[in-house]
PDB file of C-alpha atoms in Angstrom:
ATOM      1  CA  MET A   1       9.823  10.693  10.051  1.00  0.00           C
ATOM      2  CA  ILE A   2       7.051  13.042   8.999  1.00  0.00           C
ATOM      3  CA  ALA A   3       4.103  11.959   6.864  1.00  0.00           C
ATOM      4  CA  VAL A   4       1.215  13.690   5.174  1.00  0.00           C
ATOM      5  CA  VAL A   5      -2.360  12.488   4.796  1.00  0.00           C
ATOM      6  CA  GLY A   6      -5.277  14.301   3.286  1.00  0.00           C
ATOM      7  CA  HIS A   7      -8.113  14.580   0.874  1.00  0.00           C
ATOM      8  CA  PRO A   8      -7.421  13.063  -2.554  1.00  0.00           C
ATOM      9  CA  ASP A   9      -9.502  15.677  -4.380  1.00  0.00           C
ATOM     10  CA  LEU A  10      -7.802  18.968  -3.534  1.00  0.00           C
ATOM     11  CA  SER A  11      -8.067  21.727  -6.135  1.00  0.00           C
ATOM     12  CA  GLU A  12      -4.974  23.043  -7.888  1.00  0.00           C
ATOM     13  CA  SER A  13      -5.156  26.316  -5.955  1.00  0.00           C
ATOM     14  CA  THR A  14      -5.474  24.411  -2.671  1.00  0.00           C
ATOM     15  CA  LEU A  15      -2.422  22.304  -3.514  1.00  0.00           C
ATOM     16  CA  ASP A  16      -0.475  25.541  -4.048  1.00  0.00           C
ATOM     17  CA  LEU A  17      -1.652  26.893  -0.674  1.00  0.00           C
ATOM     18  CA  VAL A  18      -0.813  23.610   1.041  1.00  0.00           C
ATOM     19  CA  GLU A  19       2.641  23.433  -0.531  1.00  0.00           C
ATOM     20  CA  LYS A  20       3.490  26.932   0.767  1.00  0.00           C
ATOM     21  CA  GLU A  21       2.155  26.149   4.235  1.00  0.00           C
ATOM     22  CA  LEU A  22       4.022  22.846   4.419  1.00  0.00           C
ATOM     23  CA  CYS A  23       7.250  24.439   3.243  1.00  0.00           C
ATOM     24  CA  SER A  24       7.243  26.894   6.144  1.00  0.00           C
ATOM     25  CA  ARG A  25       6.331  24.217   8.697  1.00  0.00           C
ATOM     26  CA  LEU A  26       8.943  21.748   7.420  1.00  0.00           C
ATOM     27  CA  ALA A  27      11.883  24.164   7.461  1.00  0.00           C
ATOM     28  CA  GLY A  28      12.485  23.821  11.200  1.00  0.00           C
ATOM     29  CA  LEU A  29      12.147  20.063  11.041  1.00  0.00           C
ATOM     30  CA  ALA A  30      14.743  19.882   8.264  1.00  0.00           C
ATOM     31  CA  ARG A  31      17.251  21.638  10.529  1.00  0.00           C
ATOM     32  CA  ALA A  32      16.502  18.962  13.135  1.00  0.00           C
ATOM     33  CA  GLY A  33      17.481  16.215  10.671  1.00  0.00           C
ATOM     34  CA  ARG A  34      14.006  14.792  10.098  1.00  0.00           C
ATOM     35  CA  ALA A  35      12.843  13.141   6.873  1.00  0.00           C
ATOM     36  CA  GLY A  36       9.505  13.163   5.068  1.00  0.00           C
ATOM     37  CA  LEU A  37       7.702   9.969   4.096  1.00  0.00           C
ATOM     38  CA  VAL A  38       5.125   9.787   1.322  1.00  0.00           C
ATOM     39  CA  ARG A  39       3.310   7.102  -0.677  1.00  0.00           C
ATOM     40  CA  ALA A  40       3.673   7.808  -4.412  1.00  0.00           C
ATOM     41  CA  GLY A  41       0.635   9.425  -6.011  1.00  0.00           C
ATOM     42  CA  LYS A  42      -0.700  12.568  -7.625  1.00  0.00           C
ATOM     43  CA  GLY A  43      -1.874  15.690  -5.843  1.00  0.00           C
ATOM     44  CA  LEU A  44      -0.997  15.963  -2.169  1.00  0.00           C
ATOM     45  CA  PRO A  45       2.039  13.614  -2.234  1.00  0.00           C
ATOM     46  CA  VAL A  46       3.669  15.795  -4.915  1.00  0.00           C
ATOM     47  CA  ALA A  47       2.857  19.015  -3.021  1.00  0.00           C
ATOM     48  CA  PHE A  48       4.413  17.489   0.118  1.00  0.00           C
ATOM     49  CA  GLY A  49       7.462  16.286  -1.827  1.00  0.00           C
ATOM     50  CA  ARG A  50       8.048  19.698  -3.364  1.00  0.00           C
ATOM     51  CA  ALA A  51       7.624  21.429   0.001  1.00  0.00           C
ATOM     52  CA  ALA A  52       9.953  18.973   1.705  1.00  0.00           C
ATOM     53  CA  ARG A  53      12.730  19.560  -0.799  1.00  0.00           C
ATOM     54  CA  LYS A  54      12.266  23.353  -0.760  1.00  0.00           C
ATOM     55  CA  ALA A  55      12.530  23.236   3.036  1.00  0.00           C
ATOM     56  CA  GLY A  56      15.680  21.093   2.865  1.00  0.00           C
ATOM     57  CA  LEU A  57      13.990  17.999   4.264  1.00  0.00           C
ATOM     58  CA  ALA A  58      15.098  14.576   3.036  1.00  0.00           C
ATOM     59  CA  LEU A  59      12.265  12.756   1.263  1.00  0.00           C
ATOM     60  CA  VAL A  60      11.478   9.031   1.238  1.00  0.00           C
ATOM     61  CA  THR A  61       8.967   7.825  -1.359  1.00  0.00           C
ATOM     62  CA  VAL A  62       7.141   4.509  -1.089  1.00  0.00           C
ATOM     63  CA  LEU A  63       6.358   2.680  -4.339  1.00  0.00           C
ATOM     64  CA  PRO A  64       4.091  -0.348  -4.718  1.00  0.00           C
ATOM     65  CA  THR A  65       5.532  -3.738  -5.566  1.00  0.00           C
ATOM     66  CA  ARG A  66       4.031  -6.938  -6.777  1.00  0.00           C
ATOM     67  CA  ASN A  67       6.052 -10.085  -6.029  1.00  0.00           C
ATOM     68  CA  GLY A  68       9.130  -7.990  -5.257  1.00  0.00           C
ATOM     69  CA  ALA A  69       9.107  -5.968  -8.507  1.00  0.00           C
ATOM     70  CA  PRO A  70       7.768  -2.417  -8.867  1.00  0.00           C
ATOM     71  CA  GLY A  71       4.018  -2.566  -9.444  1.00  0.00           C
ATOM     72  CA  PRO A  72       2.016  -0.612 -11.984  1.00  0.00           C
ATOM     73  CA  LEU A  73       0.519   2.762 -11.152  1.00  0.00           C
ATOM     74  CA  ALA A  74      -2.339   4.533 -12.933  1.00  0.00           C
ATOM     75  CA  GLU A  75      -1.109   7.082 -15.503  1.00  0.00           C
ATOM     76  CA  PRO A  76      -1.570  10.270 -13.390  1.00  0.00           C
ATOM     77  CA  ASP A  77       0.084   8.567 -10.407  1.00  0.00           C
ATOM     78  CA  ARG A  78       2.908   7.272 -12.635  1.00  0.00           C
ATOM     79  CA  LYS A  79       3.844  10.794 -13.729  1.00  0.00           C
ATOM     80  CA  ALA A  80       3.640  12.035 -10.143  1.00  0.00           C
ATOM     81  CA  ALA A  81       5.778   9.108  -8.945  1.00  0.00           C
ATOM     82  CA  GLY A  82       8.432  10.100 -11.472  1.00  0.00           C
ATOM     83  CA  GLU A  83       8.664  13.569  -9.967  1.00  0.00           C
ATOM     84  CA  LEU A  84       8.685  12.170  -6.430  1.00  0.00           C
ATOM     85  CA  LEU A  85      11.552   9.841  -7.342  1.00  0.00           C
ATOM     86  CA  LEU A  86      13.569  12.818  -8.565  1.00  0.00           C
ATOM     87  CA  LEU A  87      12.860  14.660  -5.308  1.00  0.00           C
ATOM     88  CA  SER A  88      13.634  11.668  -3.088  1.00  0.00           C
ATOM     89  CA  GLU A  89      16.808  10.727  -1.321  1.00  0.00           C
ATOM     90  CA  GLN A  90      15.482   7.236  -0.652  1.00  0.00           C
ATOM     91  CA  VAL A  91      12.870   4.928  -2.157  1.00  0.00           C
ATOM     92  CA  ARG A  92      11.093   2.139  -0.310  1.00  0.00           C
ATOM     93  CA  LEU A  93       9.254  -0.683  -2.028  1.00  0.00           C
ATOM     94  CA  ALA A  94       6.136  -2.033  -0.336  1.00  0.00           C
ATOM     95  CA  GLU A  95       3.814  -4.859  -1.293  1.00  0.00           C
ATOM     96  CA  TYR A  96       0.355  -3.365  -1.941  1.00  0.00           C
ATOM     97  CA  ASP A  97      -2.023  -2.848  -4.847  1.00  0.00           C
ATOM     98  CA  PRO A  98      -2.472   0.882  -5.579  1.00  0.00           C
ATOM     99  CA  LYS A  99      -5.826   0.143  -7.278  1.00  0.00           C
ATOM    100  CA  ASP A 100      -7.234  -1.342  -4.052  1.00  0.00           C
ATOM    101  CA  ARG A 101      -8.510   1.375  -1.682  1.00  0.00           C
ATOM    102  CA  GLY A 102      -8.267  -0.930   1.329  1.00  0.00           C
ATOM    103  CA  ALA A 103      -4.664  -1.823   0.503  1.00  0.00           C
ATOM    104  CA  CYS A 104      -3.792   1.871   0.181  1.00  0.00           C
ATOM    105  CA  VAL A 105      -5.402   2.701   3.522  1.00  0.00           C
ATOM    106  CA  SER A 106      -3.529  -0.197   5.160  1.00  0.00           C
ATOM    107  CA  MET A 107      -0.275   1.018   3.615  1.00  0.00           C
ATOM    108  CA  ASP A 108      -0.930   4.546   4.896  1.00  0.00           C
ATOM    109  CA  GLU A 109      -1.538   3.107   8.368  1.00  0.00           C
ATOM    110  CA  ASN A 110       1.798   1.258   8.151  1.00  0.00           C
ATOM    111  CA  LEU A 111       3.576   4.446   7.102  1.00  0.00           C
ATOM    112  CA  LEU A 112       2.004   6.433   9.923  1.00  0.00           C
ATOM    113  CA  ARG A 113       3.257   3.903  12.478  1.00  0.00           C
ATOM    114  CA  ASP A 114       6.825   4.766  11.357  1.00  0.00           C
ATOM    115  CA  CYS A 115       6.292   8.485  11.946  1.00  0.00           C
ATOM    116  CA  ALA A 116       6.516  10.817  14.910  1.00  0.00           C
ATOM    117  CA  ARG A 117       4.497  13.543  13.161  1.00  0.00           C
ATOM    118  CA  ALA A 118       1.867  13.795  10.458  1.00  0.00           C
ATOM    119  CA  TYR A 119       0.329  16.736   8.692  1.00  0.00           C
ATOM    120  CA  ALA A 120      -3.335  16.204   7.854  1.00  0.00           C
ATOM    121  CA  ILE A 121      -4.675  18.288   4.999  1.00  0.00           C
ATOM    122  CA  TRP A 122      -8.235  17.943   6.171  1.00  0.00           C
ATOM    123  CA  ASP A 123     -11.423  19.970   6.317  1.00  0.00           C
ATOM    124  CA  GLY A 124     -12.758  17.955   9.263  1.00  0.00           C
ATOM    125  CA  SER A 125     -15.241  15.920   7.217  1.00  0.00           C
ATOM    126  CA  PRO A 126     -15.838  12.228   8.060  1.00  0.00           C
ATOM    127  CA  SER A 127     -14.325   9.389   6.063  1.00  0.00           C
ATOM    128  CA  ASN A 128     -16.447   7.889   3.319  1.00  0.00           C
ATOM    129  CA  GLY A 129     -16.054   5.169   0.697  1.00  0.00           C
ATOM    130  CA  ARG A 130     -13.476   7.218  -1.213  1.00  0.00           C
ATOM    131  CA  ASP A 131     -11.766   9.489   1.308  1.00  0.00           C
ATOM    132  CA  ALA A 132     -10.150   7.964   4.414  1.00  0.00           C
ATOM    133  CA  THR A 133      -8.606  11.142   5.826  1.00  0.00           C
ATOM    134  CA  ALA A 134     -10.644  11.227   9.048  1.00  0.00           C
ATOM    135  CA  HIS A 135      -9.853   7.559   9.650  1.00  0.00           C
ATOM    136  CA  LEU A 136      -6.122   8.128   9.111  1.00  0.00           C
ATOM    137  CA  VAL A 137      -6.093  11.122  11.468  1.00  0.00           C
ATOM    138  CA  ALA A 138      -7.793   9.066  14.191  1.00  0.00           C
ATOM    139  CA  TYR A 139      -5.506   6.111  13.489  1.00  0.00           C
ATOM    140  CA  ALA A 140      -2.355   8.240  13.755  1.00  0.00           C
ATOM    141  CA  ARG A 141      -3.483   9.867  16.988  1.00  0.00           C
ATOM    142  CA  SER A 142      -4.383   6.488  18.504  1.00  0.00           C
ATOM    143  CA  HIS A 143      -0.828   5.314  17.749  1.00  0.00           C
ATOM    144  CA  GLY A 144       0.847   8.294  19.408  1.00  0.00           C
ATOM    145  CA  VAL A 145       1.627  10.234  16.229  1.00  0.00           C
ATOM    146  CA  ASP A 146       1.550  14.019  16.651  1.00  0.00           C
ATOM    147  CA  VAL A 147      -1.007  15.207  14.067  1.00  0.00           C
ATOM    148  CA  GLU A 148      -1.294  18.813  12.893  1.00  0.00           C
ATOM    149  CA  VAL A 149      -4.379  19.620  10.844  1.00  0.00           C
ATOM    150  CA  ILE A 150      -3.934  22.097   8.012  1.00  0.00           C
ATOM    151  CA  TRP A 151      -6.846  23.554   6.063  1.00  0.00           C
ATOM    152  CA  PRO A 152      -5.741  26.897   4.604  1.00  0.00           C
ATOM    153  CA  ARG A 153      -8.178  29.771   4.190  1.00  0.00           C
ATOM    154  CA  GLY A 154      -9.638  29.466   0.694  1.00  0.00           C
ATOM    155  CA  ALA A 155      -8.950  25.717   0.412  1.00  0.00           C
ATOM    156  CA  THR A 156     -11.400  23.807  -1.778  1.00  0.00           C
ATOM    157  CA  HIS A 157     -12.044  20.386  -3.200  1.00  0.00           C
ATOM    158  CA  GLY A 158     -11.940  19.940  -6.935  1.00  0.00           C
ATOM    159  CA  PRO A 159      -9.969  18.374  -9.741  1.00  0.00           C
ATOM    160  CA  ALA A 160      -6.229  18.379  -9.163  1.00  0.00           C
ATOM    161  CA  CYS A 161      -4.472  18.710 -12.488  1.00  0.00           C
ATOM    162  CA  ARG A 162      -1.036  19.486 -11.106  1.00  0.00           C
ATOM    163  CA  LYS A 163       1.574  18.547 -13.664  1.00  0.00           C
ATOM    164  CA  PRO A 164       4.829  16.977 -12.523  1.00  0.00           C
TER     165      PRO A 164
END
């Protein structure tokens, strides 16, 4: 499995750059029979999902559950999850609260443990109270996951308004 982690506040133009870069990197892995794994959400998960499908990679999307039933997502994440479901060959349900940052970070750690490779869309900045990318990169590496950092020339932070 291949996962993606990264900044939650990537600009629209950066998401386009990242999607193109991921598509080229994932093509060879698709031929090797790998699958992509992503937690449902707006921005980077959708860019990864689109790139995975364009590259011919199977996609697995993880949705939150509450007591065994699909849990609610915030409106922008709900629309993005709809697109990811259409792109996915498989859906996994996992018990976590998408409104709880700590629960999301724990879920990302769980997903990374199931992966052999992760792409980190990361500018090298440290984790803070909102962005856990540096933590997730260190976590993946400490668990033997091969991490490739991607930060395309011209990448910026900003509002991501990508429409599904």
